[in-house]
Amino acid sequence: MSVDAGPSRVDAEYAIEYLQEHPEAGLCCEDRRWWITPNANETDRQVLLLDGIEAERLKDNPRLRLVSGIAHRARSLWIVRRMT
């Protein structure tokens, strides 16, 4: 029987690569907890976890932008900017 170990803890470099390869994904923060969700429209799911220092580095990356007005008031969401 296989046991799901849950989301992996990653660093900012790995997380930005994941976000760029999965444009539907997003970086979430709530109550000092940070995670990558596979779908920015469903922020409850967690595929990767980040500690606070790595998450702060990631959220300040110029490739990401903060999304305003998401459904969870206490939650913040960043997604990859669309480059044209």
PDB file of C-alpha atoms in Angstrom:
ATOM      1  CA  MET A   1       0.000   0.000   0.000  1.00  0.00           C
ATOM      2  CA  SER A   2       1.320   3.451  -0.947  1.00  0.00           C
ATOM      3  CA  VAL A   3       1.307   6.219   1.642  1.00  0.00           C
ATOM      4  CA  ASP A   4       1.035   9.806   0.396  1.00  0.00           C
ATOM      5  CA  ALA A   5       3.713  11.821   2.176  1.00  0.00           C
ATOM      6  CA  GLY A   6       1.909  15.088   1.415  1.00  0.00           C
ATOM      7  CA  PRO A   7       3.350  18.281  -0.045  1.00  0.00           C
ATOM      8  CA  SER A   8       7.132  18.650  -0.238  1.00  0.00           C
ATOM      9  CA  ARG A   9       9.003  21.569   1.334  1.00  0.00           C
ATOM     10  CA  VAL A  10      10.941  23.474  -1.347  1.00  0.00           C
ATOM     11  CA  ASP A  11      13.118  26.557  -1.769  1.00  0.00           C
ATOM     12  CA  ALA A  12      12.274  29.724  -3.724  1.00  0.00           C
ATOM     13  CA  GLU A  13      14.257  28.683  -6.805  1.00  0.00           C
ATOM     14  CA  TYR A  14      12.384  25.418  -7.188  1.00  0.00           C
ATOM     15  CA  ALA A  15       9.054  27.117  -6.491  1.00  0.00           C
ATOM     16  CA  ILE A  16       9.511  29.773  -9.209  1.00  0.00           C
ATOM     17  CA  GLU A  17      10.410  27.038 -11.702  1.00  0.00           C
ATOM     18  CA  TYR A  18       7.244  25.174 -10.752  1.00  0.00           C
ATOM     19  CA  LEU A  19       5.129  28.327 -11.111  1.00  0.00           C
ATOM     20  CA  GLN A  20       6.595  29.106 -14.528  1.00  0.00           C
ATOM     21  CA  GLU A  21       6.009  25.549 -15.753  1.00  0.00           C
ATOM     22  CA  HIS A  22       2.446  25.518 -14.354  1.00  0.00           C
ATOM     23  CA  PRO A  23       0.858  28.880 -15.258  1.00  0.00           C
ATOM     24  CA  GLU A  24      -2.404  27.926 -13.533  1.00  0.00           C
ATOM     25  CA  ALA A  25      -0.586  27.547 -10.178  1.00  0.00           C
ATOM     26  CA  GLY A  26      -0.157  30.196  -7.494  1.00  0.00           C
ATOM     27  CA  LEU A  27       1.730  31.109  -4.320  1.00  0.00           C
ATOM     28  CA  CYS A  28      -0.554  31.358  -1.281  1.00  0.00           C
ATOM     29  CA  CYS A  29      -0.095  32.765   2.203  1.00  0.00           C
ATOM     30  CA  GLU A  30      -2.414  32.594   5.198  1.00  0.00           C
ATOM     31  CA  ASP A  31      -1.448  33.094   8.843  1.00  0.00           C
ATOM     32  CA  ARG A  32       2.291  32.908   8.055  1.00  0.00           C
ATOM     33  CA  ARG A  33       1.807  29.560   6.267  1.00  0.00           C
ATOM     34  CA  TRP A  34       3.026  29.478   2.657  1.00  0.00           C
ATOM     35  CA  TRP A  35       2.254  26.986  -0.103  1.00  0.00           C
ATOM     36  CA  ILE A  36       2.032  26.523  -3.851  1.00  0.00           C
ATOM     37  CA  THR A  37      -1.396  25.558  -5.094  1.00  0.00           C
ATOM     38  CA  PRO A  38      -1.717  23.756  -8.443  1.00  0.00           C
ATOM     39  CA  ASN A  39      -4.688  25.935  -9.391  1.00  0.00           C
ATOM     40  CA  ALA A  40      -4.899  29.605  -8.370  1.00  0.00           C
ATOM     41  CA  ASN A  41      -8.697  29.397  -8.576  1.00  0.00           C
ATOM     42  CA  GLU A  42      -8.731  26.700  -5.853  1.00  0.00           C
ATOM     43  CA  THR A  43      -6.225  27.896  -3.283  1.00  0.00           C
ATOM     44  CA  ASP A  44      -6.970  25.227  -0.641  1.00  0.00           C
ATOM     45  CA  ARG A  45      -4.903  22.533  -2.402  1.00  0.00           C
ATOM     46  CA  GLN A  46      -1.200  22.361  -1.529  1.00  0.00           C
ATOM     47  CA  VAL A  47       1.438  20.728  -3.733  1.00  0.00           C
ATOM     48  CA  LEU A  48       4.543  22.438  -2.329  1.00  0.00           C
ATOM     49  CA  LEU A  49       5.312  24.104   1.015  1.00  0.00           C
ATOM     50  CA  LEU A  50       7.744  26.954   1.711  1.00  0.00           C
ATOM     51  CA  ASP A  51       9.158  28.321   4.933  1.00  0.00           C
ATOM     52  CA  GLY A  52       8.736  32.037   5.609  1.00  0.00           C
ATOM     53  CA  ILE A  53      12.190  33.145   4.467  1.00  0.00           C
ATOM     54  CA  GLU A  54      11.971  31.292   1.153  1.00  0.00           C
ATOM     55  CA  ALA A  55       8.412  32.512   0.597  1.00  0.00           C
ATOM     56  CA  GLU A  56       9.407  36.143   1.185  1.00  0.00           C
ATOM     57  CA  ARG A  57      12.155  35.751  -1.413  1.00  0.00           C
ATOM     58  CA  LEU A  58       9.683  34.213  -3.834  1.00  0.00           C
ATOM     59  CA  LYS A  59       6.855  36.735  -3.435  1.00  0.00           C
ATOM     60  CA  ASP A  60       9.279  39.581  -4.176  1.00  0.00           C
ATOM     61  CA  ASN A  61      10.326  37.965  -7.469  1.00  0.00           C
ATOM     62  CA  PRO A  62       9.495  40.365 -10.341  1.00  0.00           C
ATOM     63  CA  ARG A  63       8.005  37.466 -12.317  1.00  0.00           C
ATOM     64  CA  LEU A  64       5.128  37.264  -9.814  1.00  0.00           C
ATOM     65  CA  ARG A  65       2.246  39.643  -9.189  1.00  0.00           C
ATOM     66  CA  LEU A  66      -0.147  39.898  -6.255  1.00  0.00           C
ATOM     67  CA  VAL A  67      -3.776  39.099  -7.061  1.00  0.00           C
ATOM     68  CA  SER A  68      -6.288  41.320  -5.323  1.00  0.00           C
ATOM     69  CA  GLY A  69      -9.830  40.462  -4.303  1.00  0.00           C
ATOM     70  CA  ILE A  70      -9.628  36.693  -3.906  1.00  0.00           C
ATOM     71  CA  ALA A  71     -12.413  34.782  -2.141  1.00  0.00           C
ATOM     72  CA  HIS A  72     -10.446  34.161   1.080  1.00  0.00           C
ATOM     73  CA  ARG A  73     -10.034  37.516   2.826  1.00  0.00           C
ATOM     74  CA  ALA A  74      -7.223  36.369   5.113  1.00  0.00           C
ATOM     75  CA  ARG A  75      -5.316  34.729   2.255  1.00  0.00           C
ATOM     76  CA  SER A  76      -2.911  36.297  -0.253  1.00  0.00           C
ATOM     77  CA  LEU A  77      -2.202  34.935  -3.732  1.00  0.00           C
ATOM     78  CA  TRP A  78       0.597  35.594  -6.223  1.00  0.00           C
ATOM     79  CA  ILE A  79       0.682  34.307  -9.793  1.00  0.00           C
ATOM     80  CA  VAL A  80       3.179  34.476 -12.659  1.00  0.00           C
ATOM     81  CA  ARG A  81       2.918  37.686 -14.672  1.00  0.00           C
ATOM     82  CA  ARG A  82       1.904  37.262 -18.277  1.00  0.00           C
ATOM     83  CA  MET A  83       4.671  38.597 -20.470  1.00  0.00           C
ATOM     84  CA  THR A  84       3.635  40.032 -23.826  1.00  0.00           C
TER      85      THR A  84
END
